[in-house]
Amino acid sequence: NTFRYNLTALPVDPTTQGDGLVLLLHFDNRSEYGENSTKVYDFSGNGNDAYCNATICPNWTSSGKFAGGFHFNGSEIDGGHPYLVVNDSEEINATHISVSAWFKMNSFLSTGQQRIINKQNSANCSWGIEIMHYIAGRYMVSTPLKANADYAVFHTGNCNTTWANVNSMAEVTPGNWYHVVGTDDGSTVKLYINGNLENSYPSFGKGHNITSPVIIGSHGAARAGDLAFNGTIDEVAIWNRSLSHEEILSLYQLKAGT
């Protein structure tokens, strides 16, 4: 498949929303940028390209939210789980952060969680966006609207066993595309779904200087299992600042080029 773009009309536009943009993955398999089924070019200009987990790759699909995307099956292949890796870099390690992605789930979760994007070290210094199945006793910063349902979560870890799981209030369901953004400005952690502010919580203020790779579609090599995503992910972006509500709404409302 060949896709042609007006680069100023992409879902994330580096010419108008590039202030602090450190990672921008369109997942469109554009060979003129060296992309293929195992490599994704970083359109932010910082060289933070994404690669497969060794030889275990998610499947590229032309049915992303905007042109292409990557489909993750949530199960083990050849002793591992398919995910994408962005190597650690100085640009991504920042005091403040915004993380954005489009996702579509294949099925409901019956328990646990599935990671969309994640960065974590062995000391539990971390941030990430995931889908979490809510049951009584599972910690979220606000009680969701419905028990035994699935919710989007942006989490930050306090480099110990303390987490701020900022959850959506409305459930997320399979077969629907959602735009999710998590932000941390050092004072408040916020979660947005489809341009709407869903929830907030005081930040730990630890910053995000985590010398571990960014993992897309799973927790990573240390843990996978129920944390492996089952669905399609598109348009992953990271900023080294906290986006405003207005900027996030404009990201959600932007349409793809032709």
mmCIF file of C-alpha atoms in Angstrom, residues 116-253:
data_model
loop_
_atom_site.group_PDB
_atom_site.id
_atom_site.type_symbol
_atom_site.label_atom_id
_atom_site.label_comp_id
_atom_site.label_asym_id
_atom_site.label_seq_id
_atom_site.Cartn_x
_atom_site.Cartn_y
_atom_site.Cartn_z
ATOM 1 C CA ILE A 116 -0.420 0.415 25.141
ATOM 2 C CA ILE A 117 2.842 2.279 25.816
ATOM 3 C CA ASN A 118 5.165 1.960 28.775
ATOM 4 C CA LYS A 119 8.551 3.045 30.161
ATOM 5 C CA GLN A 120 9.716 1.431 33.386
ATOM 6 C CA ASN A 121 12.909 0.394 35.144
ATOM 7 C CA SER A 122 13.538 -2.277 37.773
ATOM 8 C CA ALA A 123 12.947 0.250 40.598
ATOM 9 C CA ASN A 124 9.353 0.930 39.414
ATOM 10 C CA CYS A 125 10.196 4.420 38.168
ATOM 11 C CA SER A 126 7.699 4.508 35.335
ATOM 12 C CA TRP A 127 4.953 5.986 33.238
ATOM 13 C CA GLY A 128 2.521 4.299 30.904
ATOM 14 C CA ILE A 129 -0.896 4.105 29.285
ATOM 15 C CA GLU A 130 -2.851 0.890 29.618
ATOM 16 C CA ILE A 131 -6.291 -0.686 29.616
ATOM 17 C CA MET A 132 -7.246 -1.948 33.077
ATOM 18 C CA HIS A 133 -10.108 -4.243 34.037
ATOM 19 C CA TYR A 134 -11.784 -2.833 37.135
ATOM 20 C CA ILE A 135 -12.791 -5.154 39.950
ATOM 21 C CA ALA A 136 -13.389 -4.349 43.614
ATOM 22 C CA GLY A 137 -10.127 -3.536 45.343
ATOM 23 C CA ARG A 138 -8.172 -2.624 42.217
ATOM 24 C CA TYR A 139 -6.607 0.760 42.868
ATOM 25 C CA MET A 140 -7.687 3.666 40.689
ATOM 26 C CA VAL A 141 -7.785 7.315 41.692
ATOM 27 C CA SER A 142 -11.570 7.434 41.176
ATOM 28 C CA THR A 143 -14.171 4.677 41.286
ATOM 29 C CA PRO A 144 -15.291 4.059 37.680
ATOM 30 C CA LEU A 145 -18.899 4.195 36.604
ATOM 31 C CA LYS A 146 -19.255 0.436 36.148
ATOM 32 C CA ALA A 147 -17.737 -2.607 37.849
ATOM 33 C CA ASN A 148 -16.189 -5.484 35.882
ATOM 34 C CA ALA A 149 -15.511 -3.279 32.870
ATOM 35 C CA ASP A 150 -12.425 -1.935 31.089
ATOM 36 C CA TYR A 151 -10.981 1.563 31.520
ATOM 37 C CA ALA A 152 -8.082 3.544 30.078
ATOM 38 C CA VAL A 153 -5.397 4.465 32.617
ATOM 39 C CA PHE A 154 -2.356 6.754 32.640
ATOM 40 C CA HIS A 155 -0.018 5.754 35.438
ATOM 41 C CA THR A 156 3.138 7.156 36.964
ATOM 42 C CA GLY A 157 5.248 5.224 39.451
ATOM 43 C CA ASN A 158 7.015 6.717 42.456
ATOM 44 C CA CYS A 159 10.161 4.566 42.174
ATOM 45 C CA ASN A 160 8.796 2.180 44.818
ATOM 46 C CA THR A 161 5.448 0.408 45.117
ATOM 47 C CA THR A 162 3.268 3.535 44.919
ATOM 48 C CA TRP A 163 1.332 4.286 41.739
ATOM 49 C CA ALA A 164 -1.017 6.991 40.515
ATOM 50 C CA ASN A 165 -3.469 5.174 38.218
ATOM 51 C CA VAL A 166 -5.428 8.045 36.671
ATOM 52 C CA ASN A 167 -8.393 6.276 35.108
ATOM 53 C CA SER A 168 -11.159 7.164 32.686
ATOM 54 C CA MET A 169 -14.627 7.323 34.223
ATOM 55 C CA ALA A 170 -16.444 5.855 31.209
ATOM 56 C CA GLU A 171 -15.527 2.373 30.028
ATOM 57 C CA VAL A 172 -13.709 1.613 26.769
ATOM 58 C CA THR A 173 -15.110 -1.131 24.550
ATOM 59 C CA PRO A 174 -13.774 -3.344 21.733
ATOM 60 C CA GLY A 175 -14.104 -2.336 18.094
ATOM 61 C CA ASN A 176 -14.007 1.420 18.749
ATOM 62 C CA TRP A 177 -11.102 3.808 18.184
ATOM 63 C CA TYR A 178 -10.095 6.004 21.140
ATOM 64 C CA HIS A 179 -7.615 8.851 21.366
ATOM 65 C CA VAL A 180 -5.808 8.789 24.717
ATOM 66 C CA VAL A 181 -3.393 11.356 26.176
ATOM 67 C CA GLY A 182 -1.654 11.289 29.543
ATOM 68 C CA THR A 183 0.143 14.365 30.897
ATOM 69 C CA ASP A 184 2.297 15.139 33.937
ATOM 70 C CA ASP A 185 3.405 18.740 34.545
ATOM 71 C CA GLY A 186 5.163 17.952 37.829
ATOM 72 C CA SER A 187 2.124 19.035 39.845
ATOM 73 C CA THR A 188 -0.809 17.132 38.355
ATOM 74 C CA VAL A 189 -1.213 13.925 36.340
ATOM 75 C CA LYS A 190 -4.122 14.041 33.869
ATOM 76 C CA LEU A 191 -5.863 11.634 31.507
ATOM 77 C CA TYR A 192 -7.787 12.677 28.394
ATOM 78 C CA ILE A 193 -9.999 10.485 26.195
ATOM 79 C CA ASN A 194 -11.209 11.773 22.810
ATOM 80 C CA GLY A 195 -10.235 15.320 23.750
ATOM 81 C CA ASN A 196 -12.066 15.305 27.096
ATOM 82 C CA LEU A 197 -10.386 15.563 30.500
ATOM 83 C CA GLU A 198 -11.394 12.356 32.298
ATOM 84 C CA ASN A 199 -9.479 12.530 35.563
ATOM 85 C CA SER A 200 -6.537 14.056 37.432
ATOM 86 C CA TYR A 201 -4.369 13.319 40.463
ATOM 87 C CA PRO A 202 -1.451 15.022 42.256
ATOM 88 C CA SER A 203 1.871 14.207 40.626
ATOM 89 C CA PHE A 204 4.672 12.507 42.511
ATOM 90 C CA GLY A 205 6.956 15.156 40.986
ATOM 91 C CA LYS A 206 9.683 12.592 40.352
ATOM 92 C CA GLY A 207 10.223 13.507 36.722
ATOM 93 C CA HIS A 208 10.650 10.913 34.032
ATOM 94 C CA ASN A 209 14.389 10.393 33.683
ATOM 95 C CA ILE A 210 14.035 6.626 33.302
ATOM 96 C CA THR A 211 16.937 4.954 31.522
ATOM 97 C CA SER A 212 14.851 2.170 29.979
ATOM 98 C CA PRO A 213 13.392 1.807 26.492
ATOM 99 C CA VAL A 214 9.871 2.830 25.546
ATOM 100 C CA ILE A 215 7.775 -0.285 24.928
ATOM 101 C CA ILE A 216 4.706 -0.172 22.661
ATOM 102 C CA GLY A 217 2.140 -2.968 22.886
ATOM 103 C CA SER A 218 3.338 -4.679 26.068
ATOM 104 C CA HIS A 219 5.101 -4.184 29.385
ATOM 105 C CA GLY A 220 8.361 -5.393 27.883
ATOM 106 C CA ALA A 221 10.781 -8.232 28.360
ATOM 107 C CA ALA A 222 10.578 -8.293 32.166
ATOM 108 C CA ARG A 223 6.823 -8.898 32.254
ATOM 109 C CA ALA A 224 4.292 -9.567 29.544
ATOM 110 C CA GLY A 225 1.485 -12.112 30.010
ATOM 111 C CA ASP A 226 -1.756 -10.268 30.721
ATOM 112 C CA LEU A 227 0.043 -6.976 30.042
ATOM 113 C CA ALA A 228 0.393 -7.658 26.300
ATOM 114 C CA PHE A 229 -2.025 -5.514 24.260
ATOM 115 C CA ASN A 230 -4.674 -7.190 22.104
ATOM 116 C CA GLY A 231 -5.723 -4.727 19.419
ATOM 117 C CA THR A 232 -4.442 -2.022 17.056
ATOM 118 C CA ILE A 233 -2.313 1.029 17.930
ATOM 119 C CA ASP A 234 -1.702 4.096 15.745
ATOM 120 C CA GLU A 235 -0.159 7.592 15.922
ATOM 121 C CA VAL A 236 2.083 7.352 18.992
ATOM 122 C CA ALA A 237 3.640 10.659 20.109
ATOM 123 C CA ILE A 238 5.574 11.947 23.133
ATOM 124 C CA TRP A 239 6.304 15.544 24.188
ATOM 125 C CA ASN A 240 8.754 16.674 26.867
ATOM 126 C CA ARG A 241 6.154 19.086 28.231
ATOM 127 C CA SER A 242 2.554 18.983 29.392
ATOM 128 C CA LEU A 243 0.114 19.759 26.573
ATOM 129 C CA SER A 244 -2.809 22.062 27.293
ATOM 130 C CA HIS A 245 -6.415 20.895 27.058
ATOM 131 C CA GLU A 246 -6.834 23.002 23.919
ATOM 132 C CA GLU A 247 -3.835 21.345 22.249
ATOM 133 C CA ILE A 248 -5.118 17.882 23.129
ATOM 134 C CA LEU A 249 -8.568 18.666 21.768
ATOM 135 C CA SER A 250 -7.014 19.863 18.506
ATOM 136 C CA LEU A 251 -5.018 16.606 18.258
ATOM 137 C CA TYR A 252 -8.219 14.615 18.590
ATOM 138 C CA GLN A 253 -10.009 16.743 15.998
#
